[in-house]
Short mmCIF file of C-alpha atoms in Angstrom, two decimals:
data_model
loop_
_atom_site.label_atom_id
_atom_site.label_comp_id
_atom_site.label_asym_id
_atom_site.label_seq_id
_atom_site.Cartn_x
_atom_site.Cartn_y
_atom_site.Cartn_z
CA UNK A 1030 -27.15 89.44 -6.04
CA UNK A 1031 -25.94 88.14 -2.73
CA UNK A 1032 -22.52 86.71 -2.59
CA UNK A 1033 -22.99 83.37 -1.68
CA UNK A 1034 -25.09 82.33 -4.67
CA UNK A 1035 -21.98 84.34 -6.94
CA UNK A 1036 -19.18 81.69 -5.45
CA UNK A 1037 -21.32 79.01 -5.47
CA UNK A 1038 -22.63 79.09 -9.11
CA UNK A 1039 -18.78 80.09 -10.07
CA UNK A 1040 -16.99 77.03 -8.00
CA UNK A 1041 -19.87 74.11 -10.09
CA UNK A 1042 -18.84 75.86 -13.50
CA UNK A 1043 -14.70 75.70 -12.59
CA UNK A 1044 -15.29 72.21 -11.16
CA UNK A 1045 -17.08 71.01 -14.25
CA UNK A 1046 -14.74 73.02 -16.42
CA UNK A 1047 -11.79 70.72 -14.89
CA UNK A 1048 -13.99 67.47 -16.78
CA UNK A 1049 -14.68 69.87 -19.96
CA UNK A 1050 -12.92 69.28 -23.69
CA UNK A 1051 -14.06 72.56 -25.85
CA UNK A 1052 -14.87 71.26 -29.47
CA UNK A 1053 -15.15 72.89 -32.75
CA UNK A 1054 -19.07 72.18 -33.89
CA UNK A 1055 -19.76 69.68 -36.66
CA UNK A 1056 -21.15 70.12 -39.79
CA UNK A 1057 -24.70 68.21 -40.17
CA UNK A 1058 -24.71 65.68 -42.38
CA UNK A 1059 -28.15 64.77 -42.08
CA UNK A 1060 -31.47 66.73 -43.27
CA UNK A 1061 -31.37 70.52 -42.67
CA UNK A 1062 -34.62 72.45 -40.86
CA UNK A 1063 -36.93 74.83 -42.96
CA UNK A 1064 -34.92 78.02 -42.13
CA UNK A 1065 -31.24 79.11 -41.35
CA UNK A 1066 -29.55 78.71 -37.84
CA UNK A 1067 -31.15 80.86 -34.97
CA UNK A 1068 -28.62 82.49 -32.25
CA UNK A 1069 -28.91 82.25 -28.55
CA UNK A 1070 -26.95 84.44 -26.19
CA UNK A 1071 -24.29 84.50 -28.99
CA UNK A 1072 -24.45 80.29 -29.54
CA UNK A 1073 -25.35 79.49 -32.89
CA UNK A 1074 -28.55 76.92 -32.92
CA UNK A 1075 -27.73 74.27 -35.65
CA UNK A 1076 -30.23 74.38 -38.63
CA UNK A 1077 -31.31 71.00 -36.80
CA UNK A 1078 -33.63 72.26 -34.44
CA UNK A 1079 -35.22 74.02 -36.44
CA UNK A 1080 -38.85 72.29 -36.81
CA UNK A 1081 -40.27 71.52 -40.43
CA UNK A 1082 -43.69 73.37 -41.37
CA UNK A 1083 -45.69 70.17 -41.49
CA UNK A 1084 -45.37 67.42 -38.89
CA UNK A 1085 -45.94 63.42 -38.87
CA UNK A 1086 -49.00 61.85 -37.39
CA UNK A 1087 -47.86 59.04 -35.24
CA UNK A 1088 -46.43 60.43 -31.90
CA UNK A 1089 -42.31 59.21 -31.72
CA UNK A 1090 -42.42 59.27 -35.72
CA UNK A 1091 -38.57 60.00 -36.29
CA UNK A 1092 -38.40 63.58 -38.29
CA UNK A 1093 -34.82 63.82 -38.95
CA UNK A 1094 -31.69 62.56 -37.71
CA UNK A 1095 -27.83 62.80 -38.03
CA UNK A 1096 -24.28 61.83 -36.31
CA UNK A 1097 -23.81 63.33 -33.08
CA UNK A 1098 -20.08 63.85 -32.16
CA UNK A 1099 -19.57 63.33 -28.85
CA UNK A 1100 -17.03 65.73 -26.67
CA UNK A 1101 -15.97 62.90 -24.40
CA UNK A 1102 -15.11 60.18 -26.66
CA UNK A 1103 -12.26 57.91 -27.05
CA UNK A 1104 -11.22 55.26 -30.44
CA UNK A 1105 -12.57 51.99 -30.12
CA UNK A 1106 -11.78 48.51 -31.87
CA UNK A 1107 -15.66 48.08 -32.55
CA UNK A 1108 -16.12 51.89 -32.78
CA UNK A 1109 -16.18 55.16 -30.72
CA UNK A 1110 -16.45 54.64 -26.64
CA UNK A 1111 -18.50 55.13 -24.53
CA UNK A 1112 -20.59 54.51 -27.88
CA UNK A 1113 -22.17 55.99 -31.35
CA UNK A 1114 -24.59 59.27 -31.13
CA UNK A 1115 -27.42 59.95 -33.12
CA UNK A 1116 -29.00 63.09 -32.75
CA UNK A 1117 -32.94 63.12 -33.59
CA UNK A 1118 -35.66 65.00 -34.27
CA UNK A 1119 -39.37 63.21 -33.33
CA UNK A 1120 -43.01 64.43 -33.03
CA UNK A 1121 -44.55 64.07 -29.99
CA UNK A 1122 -48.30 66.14 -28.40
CA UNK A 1123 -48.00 68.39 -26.15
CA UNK A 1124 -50.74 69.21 -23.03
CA UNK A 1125 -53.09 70.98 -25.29
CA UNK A 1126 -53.14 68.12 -27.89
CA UNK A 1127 -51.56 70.00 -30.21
CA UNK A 1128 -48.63 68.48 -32.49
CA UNK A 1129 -44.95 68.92 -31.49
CA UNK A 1130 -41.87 68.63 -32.98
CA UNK A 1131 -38.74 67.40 -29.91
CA UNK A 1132 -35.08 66.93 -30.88
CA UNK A 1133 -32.88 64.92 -28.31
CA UNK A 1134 -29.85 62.03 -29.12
CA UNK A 1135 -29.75 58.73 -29.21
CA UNK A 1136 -26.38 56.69 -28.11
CA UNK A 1137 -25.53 53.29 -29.42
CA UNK A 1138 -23.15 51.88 -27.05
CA UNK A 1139 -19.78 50.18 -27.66
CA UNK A 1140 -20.31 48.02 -24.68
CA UNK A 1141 -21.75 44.44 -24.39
CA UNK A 1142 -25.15 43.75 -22.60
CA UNK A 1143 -24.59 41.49 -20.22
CA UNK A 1144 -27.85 40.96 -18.39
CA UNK A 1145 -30.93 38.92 -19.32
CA UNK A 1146 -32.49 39.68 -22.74
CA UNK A 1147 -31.75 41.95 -25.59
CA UNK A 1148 -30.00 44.70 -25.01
CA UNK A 1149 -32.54 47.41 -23.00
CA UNK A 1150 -33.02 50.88 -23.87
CA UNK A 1151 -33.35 53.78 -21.34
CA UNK A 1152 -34.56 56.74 -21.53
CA UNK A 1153 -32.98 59.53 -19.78
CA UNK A 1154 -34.82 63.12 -18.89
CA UNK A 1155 -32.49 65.55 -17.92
CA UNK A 1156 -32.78 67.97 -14.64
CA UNK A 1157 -32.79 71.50 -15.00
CA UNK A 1158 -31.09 72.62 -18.11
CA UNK A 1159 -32.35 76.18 -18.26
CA UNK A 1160 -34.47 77.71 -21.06
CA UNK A 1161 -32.62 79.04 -23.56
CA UNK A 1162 -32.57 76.32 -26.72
CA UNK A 1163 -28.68 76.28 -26.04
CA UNK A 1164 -29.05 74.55 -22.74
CA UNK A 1165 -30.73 71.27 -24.58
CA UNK A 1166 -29.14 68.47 -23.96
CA UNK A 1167 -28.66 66.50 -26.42
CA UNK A 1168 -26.20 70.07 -27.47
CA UNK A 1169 -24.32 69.38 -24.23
CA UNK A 1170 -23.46 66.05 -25.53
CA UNK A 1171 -21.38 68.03 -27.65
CA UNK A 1172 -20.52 70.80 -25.80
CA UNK A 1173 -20.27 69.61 -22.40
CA UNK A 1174 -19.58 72.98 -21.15
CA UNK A 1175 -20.41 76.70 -23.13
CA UNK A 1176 -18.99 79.69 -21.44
CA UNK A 1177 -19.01 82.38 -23.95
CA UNK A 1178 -19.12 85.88 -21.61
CA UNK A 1179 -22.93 85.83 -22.68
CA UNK A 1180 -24.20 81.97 -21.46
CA UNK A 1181 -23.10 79.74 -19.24
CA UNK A 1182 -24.36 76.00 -19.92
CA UNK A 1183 -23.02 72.45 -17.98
CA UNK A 1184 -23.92 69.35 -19.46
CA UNK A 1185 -23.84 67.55 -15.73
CA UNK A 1186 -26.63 65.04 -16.86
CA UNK A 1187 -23.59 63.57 -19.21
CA UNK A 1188 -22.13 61.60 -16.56
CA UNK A 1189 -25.70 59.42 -15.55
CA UNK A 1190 -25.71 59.27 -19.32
CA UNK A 1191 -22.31 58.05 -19.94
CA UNK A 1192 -22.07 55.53 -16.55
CA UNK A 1193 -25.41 53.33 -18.47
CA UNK A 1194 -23.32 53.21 -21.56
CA UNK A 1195 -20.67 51.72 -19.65
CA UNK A 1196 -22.86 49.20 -18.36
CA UNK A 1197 -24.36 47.99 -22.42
CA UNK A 1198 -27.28 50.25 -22.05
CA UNK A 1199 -28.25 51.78 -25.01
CA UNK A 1200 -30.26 55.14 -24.02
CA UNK A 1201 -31.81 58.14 -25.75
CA UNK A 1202 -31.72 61.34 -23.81
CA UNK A 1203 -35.04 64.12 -24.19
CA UNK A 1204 -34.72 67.72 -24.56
CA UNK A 1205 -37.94 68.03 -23.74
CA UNK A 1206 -40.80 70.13 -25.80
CA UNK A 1207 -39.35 73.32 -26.89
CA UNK A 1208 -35.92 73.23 -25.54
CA UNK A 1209 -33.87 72.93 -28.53
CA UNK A 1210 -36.10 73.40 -31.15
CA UNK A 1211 -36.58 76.67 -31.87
CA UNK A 1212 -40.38 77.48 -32.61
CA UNK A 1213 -41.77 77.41 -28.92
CA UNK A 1214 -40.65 78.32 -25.30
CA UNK A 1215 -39.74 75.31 -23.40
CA UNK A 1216 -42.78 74.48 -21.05
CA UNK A 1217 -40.21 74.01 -18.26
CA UNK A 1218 -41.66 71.19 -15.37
CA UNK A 1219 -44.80 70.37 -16.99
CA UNK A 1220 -46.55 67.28 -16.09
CA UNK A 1221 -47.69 65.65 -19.36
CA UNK A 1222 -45.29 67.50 -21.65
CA UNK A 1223 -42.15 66.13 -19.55
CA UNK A 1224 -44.32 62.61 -19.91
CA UNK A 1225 -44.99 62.95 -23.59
CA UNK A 1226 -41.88 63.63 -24.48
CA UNK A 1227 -39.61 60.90 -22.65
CA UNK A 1228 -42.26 58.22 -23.91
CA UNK A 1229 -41.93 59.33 -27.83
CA UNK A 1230 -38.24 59.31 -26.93
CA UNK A 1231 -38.73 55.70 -26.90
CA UNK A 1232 -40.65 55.04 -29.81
CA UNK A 1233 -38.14 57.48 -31.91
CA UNK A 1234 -34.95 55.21 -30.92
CA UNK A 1235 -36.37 51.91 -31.56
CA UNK A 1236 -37.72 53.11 -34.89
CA UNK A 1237 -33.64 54.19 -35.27
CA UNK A 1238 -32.14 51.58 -38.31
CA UNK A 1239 -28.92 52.06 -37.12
CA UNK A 1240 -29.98 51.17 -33.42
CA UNK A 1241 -29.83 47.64 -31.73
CA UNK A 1242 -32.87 47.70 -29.69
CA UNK A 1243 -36.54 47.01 -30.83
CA UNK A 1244 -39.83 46.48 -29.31
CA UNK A 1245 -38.42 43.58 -27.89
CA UNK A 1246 -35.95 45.47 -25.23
CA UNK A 1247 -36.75 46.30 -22.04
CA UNK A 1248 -37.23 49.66 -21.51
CA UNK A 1249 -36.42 51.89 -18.26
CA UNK A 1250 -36.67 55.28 -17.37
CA UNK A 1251 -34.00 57.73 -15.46
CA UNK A 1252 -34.56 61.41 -14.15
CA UNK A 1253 -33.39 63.51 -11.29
CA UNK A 1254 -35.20 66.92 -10.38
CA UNK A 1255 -36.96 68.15 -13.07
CA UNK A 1256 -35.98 64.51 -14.98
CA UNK A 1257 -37.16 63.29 -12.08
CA UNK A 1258 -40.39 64.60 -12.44
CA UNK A 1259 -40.75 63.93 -16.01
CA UNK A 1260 -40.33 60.23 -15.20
CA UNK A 1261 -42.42 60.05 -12.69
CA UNK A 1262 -45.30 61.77 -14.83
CA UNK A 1263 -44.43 59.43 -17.53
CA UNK A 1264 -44.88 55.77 -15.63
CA UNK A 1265 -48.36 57.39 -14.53
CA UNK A 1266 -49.61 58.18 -18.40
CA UNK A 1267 -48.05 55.20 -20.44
CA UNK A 1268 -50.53 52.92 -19.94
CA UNK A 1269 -53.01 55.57 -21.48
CA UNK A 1270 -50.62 57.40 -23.81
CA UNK A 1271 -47.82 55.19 -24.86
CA UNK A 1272 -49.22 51.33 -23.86
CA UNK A 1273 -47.03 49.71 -26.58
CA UNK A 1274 -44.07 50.98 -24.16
CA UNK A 1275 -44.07 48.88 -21.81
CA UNK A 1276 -41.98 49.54 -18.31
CA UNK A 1277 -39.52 47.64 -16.73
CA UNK A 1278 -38.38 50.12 -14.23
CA UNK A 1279 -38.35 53.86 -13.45
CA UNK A 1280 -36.12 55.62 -11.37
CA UNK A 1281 -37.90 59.36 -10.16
CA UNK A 1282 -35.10 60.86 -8.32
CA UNK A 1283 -35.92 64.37 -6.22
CA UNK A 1284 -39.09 64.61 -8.34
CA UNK A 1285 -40.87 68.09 -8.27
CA UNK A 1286 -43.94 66.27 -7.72
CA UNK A 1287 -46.53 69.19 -6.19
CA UNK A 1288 -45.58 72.36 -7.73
CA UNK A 1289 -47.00 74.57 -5.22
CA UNK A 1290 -44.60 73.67 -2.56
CA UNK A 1291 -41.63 73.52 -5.12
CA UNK A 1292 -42.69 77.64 -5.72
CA UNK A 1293 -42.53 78.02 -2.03
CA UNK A 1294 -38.93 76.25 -2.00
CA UNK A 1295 -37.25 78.01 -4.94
CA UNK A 1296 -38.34 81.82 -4.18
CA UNK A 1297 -35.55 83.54 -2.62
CA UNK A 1298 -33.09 80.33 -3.12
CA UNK A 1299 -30.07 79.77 -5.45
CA UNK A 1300 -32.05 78.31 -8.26
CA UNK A 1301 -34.64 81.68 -7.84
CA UNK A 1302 -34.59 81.87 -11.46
CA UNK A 1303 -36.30 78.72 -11.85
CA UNK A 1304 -39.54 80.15 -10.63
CA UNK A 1305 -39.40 82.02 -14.05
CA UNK A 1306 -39.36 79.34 -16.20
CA UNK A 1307 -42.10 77.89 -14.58
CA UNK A 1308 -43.90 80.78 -15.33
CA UNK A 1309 -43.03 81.27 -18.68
CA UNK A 1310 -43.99 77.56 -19.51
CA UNK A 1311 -47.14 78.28 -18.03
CA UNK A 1312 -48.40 80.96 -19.86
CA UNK A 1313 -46.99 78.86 -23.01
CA UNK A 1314 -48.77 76.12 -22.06
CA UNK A 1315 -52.28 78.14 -20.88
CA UNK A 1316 -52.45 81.59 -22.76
CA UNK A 1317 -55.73 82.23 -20.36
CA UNK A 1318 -53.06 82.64 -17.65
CA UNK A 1319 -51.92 85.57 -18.99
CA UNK A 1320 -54.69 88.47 -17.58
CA UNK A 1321 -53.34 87.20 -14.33
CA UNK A 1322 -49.73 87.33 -14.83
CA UNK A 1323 -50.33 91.23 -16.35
CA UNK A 1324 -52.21 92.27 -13.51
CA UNK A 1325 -49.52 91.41 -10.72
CA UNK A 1326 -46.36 91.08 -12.57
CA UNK A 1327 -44.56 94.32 -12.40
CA UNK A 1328 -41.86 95.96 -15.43
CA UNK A 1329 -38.78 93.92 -13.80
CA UNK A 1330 -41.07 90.84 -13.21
CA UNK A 1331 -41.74 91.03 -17.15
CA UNK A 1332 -38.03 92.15 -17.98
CA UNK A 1333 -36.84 88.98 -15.57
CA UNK A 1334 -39.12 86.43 -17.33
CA UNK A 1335 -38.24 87.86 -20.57
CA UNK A 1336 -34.28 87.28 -19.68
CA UNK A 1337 -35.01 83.71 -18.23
CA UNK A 1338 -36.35 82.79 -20.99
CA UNK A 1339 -32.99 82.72 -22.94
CA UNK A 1340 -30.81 81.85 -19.87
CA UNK A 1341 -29.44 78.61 -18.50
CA UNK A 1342 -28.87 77.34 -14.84
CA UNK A 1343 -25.54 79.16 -14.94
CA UNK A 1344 -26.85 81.98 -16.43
CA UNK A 1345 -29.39 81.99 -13.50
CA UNK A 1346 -27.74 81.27 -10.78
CA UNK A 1347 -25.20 84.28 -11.33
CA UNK A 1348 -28.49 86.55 -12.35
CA UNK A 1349 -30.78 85.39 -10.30
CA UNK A 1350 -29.51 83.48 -7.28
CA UNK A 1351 -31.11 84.80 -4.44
CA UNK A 1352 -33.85 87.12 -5.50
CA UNK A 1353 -37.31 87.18 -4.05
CA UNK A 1354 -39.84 87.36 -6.54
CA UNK A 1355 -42.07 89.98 -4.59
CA UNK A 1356 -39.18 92.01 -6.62
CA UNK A 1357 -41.47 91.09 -9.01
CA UNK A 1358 -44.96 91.97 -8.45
CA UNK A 1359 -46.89 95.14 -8.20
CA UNK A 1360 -48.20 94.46 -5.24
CA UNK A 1361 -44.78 93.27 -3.45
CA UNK A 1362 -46.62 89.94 -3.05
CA UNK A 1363 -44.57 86.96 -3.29
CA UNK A 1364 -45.35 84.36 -6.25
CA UNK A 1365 -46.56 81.70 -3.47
CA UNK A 1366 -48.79 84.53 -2.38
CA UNK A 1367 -50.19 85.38 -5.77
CA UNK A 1368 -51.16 81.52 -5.98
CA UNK A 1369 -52.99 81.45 -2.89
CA UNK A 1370 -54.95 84.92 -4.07
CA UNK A 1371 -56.53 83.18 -7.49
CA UNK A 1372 -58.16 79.71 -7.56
CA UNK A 1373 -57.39 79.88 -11.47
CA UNK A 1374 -53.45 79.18 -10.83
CA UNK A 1375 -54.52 76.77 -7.97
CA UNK A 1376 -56.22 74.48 -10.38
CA UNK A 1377 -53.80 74.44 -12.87
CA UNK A 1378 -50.34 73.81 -10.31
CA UNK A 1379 -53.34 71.15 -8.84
CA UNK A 1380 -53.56 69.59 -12.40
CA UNK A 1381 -49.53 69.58 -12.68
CA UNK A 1382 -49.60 67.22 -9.04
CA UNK A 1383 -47.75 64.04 -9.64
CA UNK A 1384 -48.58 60.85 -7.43
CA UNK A 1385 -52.52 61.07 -8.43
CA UNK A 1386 -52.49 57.83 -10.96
CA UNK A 1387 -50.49 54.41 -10.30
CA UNK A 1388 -47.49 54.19 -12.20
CA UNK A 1389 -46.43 51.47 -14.20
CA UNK A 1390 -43.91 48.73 -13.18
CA UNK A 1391 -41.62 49.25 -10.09
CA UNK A 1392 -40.60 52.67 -9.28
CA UNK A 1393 -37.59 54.36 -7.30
CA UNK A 1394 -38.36 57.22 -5.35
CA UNK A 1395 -35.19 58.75 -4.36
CA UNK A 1396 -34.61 61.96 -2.02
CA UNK A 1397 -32.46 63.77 0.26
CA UNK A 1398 -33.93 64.35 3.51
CA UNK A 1399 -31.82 67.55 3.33
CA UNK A 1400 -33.34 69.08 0.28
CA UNK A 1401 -35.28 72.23 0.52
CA UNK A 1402 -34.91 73.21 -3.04
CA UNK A 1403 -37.38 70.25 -3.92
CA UNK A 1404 -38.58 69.75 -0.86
CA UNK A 1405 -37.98 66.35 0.24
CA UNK A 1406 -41.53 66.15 2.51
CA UNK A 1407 -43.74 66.35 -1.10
CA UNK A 1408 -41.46 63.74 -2.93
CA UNK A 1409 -42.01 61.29 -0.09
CA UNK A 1410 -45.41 62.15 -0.04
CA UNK A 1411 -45.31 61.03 -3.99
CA UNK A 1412 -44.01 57.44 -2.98
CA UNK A 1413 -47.32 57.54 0.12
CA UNK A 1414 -49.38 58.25 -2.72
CA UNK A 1415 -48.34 55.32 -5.35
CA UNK A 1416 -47.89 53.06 -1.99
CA UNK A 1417 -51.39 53.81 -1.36
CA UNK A 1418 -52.86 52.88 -5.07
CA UNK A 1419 -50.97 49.60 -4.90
CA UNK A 1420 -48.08 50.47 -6.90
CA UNK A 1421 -44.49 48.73 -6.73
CA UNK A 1422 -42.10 51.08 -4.96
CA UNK A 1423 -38.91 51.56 -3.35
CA UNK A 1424 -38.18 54.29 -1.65
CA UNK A 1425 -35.00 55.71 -0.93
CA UNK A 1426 -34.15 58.66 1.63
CA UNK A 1427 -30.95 60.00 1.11
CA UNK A 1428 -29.33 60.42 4.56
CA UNK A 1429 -27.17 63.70 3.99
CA UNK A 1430 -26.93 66.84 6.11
CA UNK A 1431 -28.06 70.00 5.30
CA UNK A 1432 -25.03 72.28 3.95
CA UNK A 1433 -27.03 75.93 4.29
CA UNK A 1434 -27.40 76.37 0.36
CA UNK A 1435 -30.32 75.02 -1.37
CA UNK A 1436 -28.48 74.18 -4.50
CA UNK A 1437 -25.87 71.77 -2.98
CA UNK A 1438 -28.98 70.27 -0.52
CA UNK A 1439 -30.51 69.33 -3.97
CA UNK A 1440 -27.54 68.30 -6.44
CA UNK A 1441 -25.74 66.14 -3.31
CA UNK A 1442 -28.05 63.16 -3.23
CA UNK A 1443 -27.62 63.19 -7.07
CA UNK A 1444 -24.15 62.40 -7.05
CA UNK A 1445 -24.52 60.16 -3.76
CA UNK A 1446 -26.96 58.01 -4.53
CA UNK A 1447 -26.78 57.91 -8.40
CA UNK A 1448 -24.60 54.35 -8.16
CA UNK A 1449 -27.37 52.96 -6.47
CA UNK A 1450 -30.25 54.30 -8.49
CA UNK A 1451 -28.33 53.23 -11.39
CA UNK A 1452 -27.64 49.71 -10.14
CA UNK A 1453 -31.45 49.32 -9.25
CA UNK A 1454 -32.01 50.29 -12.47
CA UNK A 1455 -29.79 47.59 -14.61
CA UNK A 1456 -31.13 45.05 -12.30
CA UNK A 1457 -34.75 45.74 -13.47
CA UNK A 1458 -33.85 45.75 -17.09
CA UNK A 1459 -32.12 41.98 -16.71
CA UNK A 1460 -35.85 41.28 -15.56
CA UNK A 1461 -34.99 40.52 -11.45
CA UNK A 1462 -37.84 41.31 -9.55
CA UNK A 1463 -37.86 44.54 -7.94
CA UNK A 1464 -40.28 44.26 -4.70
CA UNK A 1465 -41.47 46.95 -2.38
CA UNK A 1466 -40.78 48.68 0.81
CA UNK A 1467 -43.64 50.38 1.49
CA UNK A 1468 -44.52 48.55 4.43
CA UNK A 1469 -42.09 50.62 6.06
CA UNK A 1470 -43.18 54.13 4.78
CA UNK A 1471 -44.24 55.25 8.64
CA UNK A 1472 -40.64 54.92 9.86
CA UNK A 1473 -39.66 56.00 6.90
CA UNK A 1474 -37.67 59.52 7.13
#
């Protein structure tokens, strides 16, 4: 592995280490799963996740739930701060139609609303967690940082999580469909799974009894990178899949939005190992894949995915950082190149294409004109697209220089521009009009 990608991946896990409590898991008081815990690279998956045998009908039917301790939390007069967790277990349907079960956590918080209305709910879908079901967030609420000698796992999305709370904002964070629960791979950066998912998040947390919001509370959505593409995905299907969740704001921050030139980005970068969960989710999610994936993946391509599939971005960025997948192919061809060769995968990463249905409500587009892990040239494209249907957008460019490593390119608008996006946000759910600047999308960077 090339050095740079080595002291890169180890300076994020000492600087998040510095913001880090270790503490001891807690027993589950509520409903256990059909079987005993699992174990992933050595941490022990709590009975939770575990899916029952049969599952509800209605999608964002609550399954199970119980108190979620939080790592960061502090005594209260009214109760725990930043707030109360719940953590949850909901069905949902995944891209085949097929019933899912999805496990996440839902945070009651100890602040006041203080904007117009009830108090709103948002749902947050994390960025890149990794693969293994002990990257799930709604764990790293918990654990805020794992580093056993076998997995390394950051809970970084706990800080976007934690600053809403602060502001009254009750939210209720996705793991996503399997991630977490431990009868299916995770079908990492798929369009209507990532979709599905965040919109039964919704319907799971106002169906909580111990929960102040209802169907009455505005609800808004928040997601960088790969949460950023899950958001996005999900204000184009609710008004066909979830219409009784209505949107008062979404906020699509460095969305993956057209996979193919995401591929091109991530092969040979940092985050290289992220190219293998896309491909494992893929051949979860279409099984007719597979003929294709055996006739140019190679014994180490097939011995990578197979390690992927466990790791999380830690993990990957000290195992994988830097690697070219024509490492991985019989042929030497790269994956991009592989994509080009079969119109099969070109349909399907052409079905995964964000931007081609109008989203509900207003939307944020955020990007930084500096990332080349998700390229910033296809996210803006993503806010052209909804301009051009009519949609309600603001876009944001994220003036910041290019550093020469992908990873910091990507994750430096997050922490620069989250304020803002969080601001915008807030100001949607206290019902202020949002307006649109895409009347300036051709000087637009």
């Amino acid at each position: 592995m090339p050095p740079r990608p080595r002291m890169l991946a180890a300076a994020i896990v000492a600087a998040l280490a510095l913001g880090a409590q270790a503490v001891p898991a807690a027993a589950a008081d509520g409903p256990a799963g059909d079987s005993a815990t699992t174990t992933s690279r050595g941490v022990e998956i709590p009975a939770f996740y575990t899916p029952p045998s049969e599952l509800p009908g209605a999608d964002g039917t609550l399954i199970r739930h119980e108190p979620l301790p939080l790592a960061l939390s502090l005594p209260g007069i009214d109760g725990p701060l930043p707030g109360r967790a719940t953590r949850l277990m909901y069905k949902s349907t995944d891209a085949n139609g097929a019933a899912v079960a999805v496990t996440g956590a839902y945070i009651e918080p100890a602040a006041k609303w203080r904007g117009d209305g009830p108090r709103p709910l948002v749902a947050v879908a994390p960025g890149t967690m990794g693969q293994g079901d002990q990257c799930a967030a709604s764990m790293a609420l918990e654990h805020p940082l794992r580093l056993n000698g076998q997995t390394v796992s950051v809970g970084y999305e706990d800080l976007s999580v934690y600053r809403l709370l602060l502001r009254g904002v009750a939210v209720v964070v996705t793991d996503y469909i399997g991630l977490g629960t431990t009868d299916r791979l995770h079908t990492y950066v798929n369009r209507v799974d990532g979709a599905h998912a965040v919109l039964d998040a919704v319907r799971a947390a106002r169906s909580l009894d111990s929960a102040s919001v209802t169907s009455e509370s505005r609800v808004g959505l928040f997601g960088y990178s790969q949460g950023g593409g899950a958001t996005a995905a999900a204000a184009e299907l609710q008004p066909s899949y979830a219409p009784d969740v209505p949107l008062a704001g979404t906020y699509a921050g460095a969305p993956p939005a057209d996979l193919t030139e995401v591929t091109k980005a991530i092969d040979g970068s940092d985050l290289a190992g992220a190219l293998g969960w896309s491909l494992n989710g893929f051949l979860q999610t279409e099984p007719a894949l597979r003929p294709i994936a055996d006739r140019y993946i190679n014994e180490a391509g097939q011995e990578a995915l197979k390690d992927l599939s466990t790791m999380c971005v830690g993990d990957a960025l000290f195992g994988y950082g830097g690697d070219s997948s024509t490492r991985w192919t019989k042929t030497g061809q790269s994956i991009s190149d592989v994509i080009r060769a079969e119109p099969v995968l070109q349909t399907f990463l052409a079905e995964q294409r964000i931007g081609s249905l109008k989203p509900a409500g207003p939307v944020r587009v955020a990007t930084g004109t500096g990332d080349d892990l998700v390229p910033h040239g296809q996210a803006r494209r993503l806010a052209v697209d909804w301009c051009g249907k009519g949609a309600e957008v603001t876009y944001v460019p994220v003036l910041l220089p290019g550093v020469g490593s992908g990873l910091l390119n990507h994750f430096a608008p997050l922490l620069t521009d989250q304020g803002n996006a969080i601001s915008w946000l807030t100001d949607r759910l206290s019902g202020e009009p949002a307006g649109s600047n895409c009347w300036s999308m051709p000087v637009q960077p």
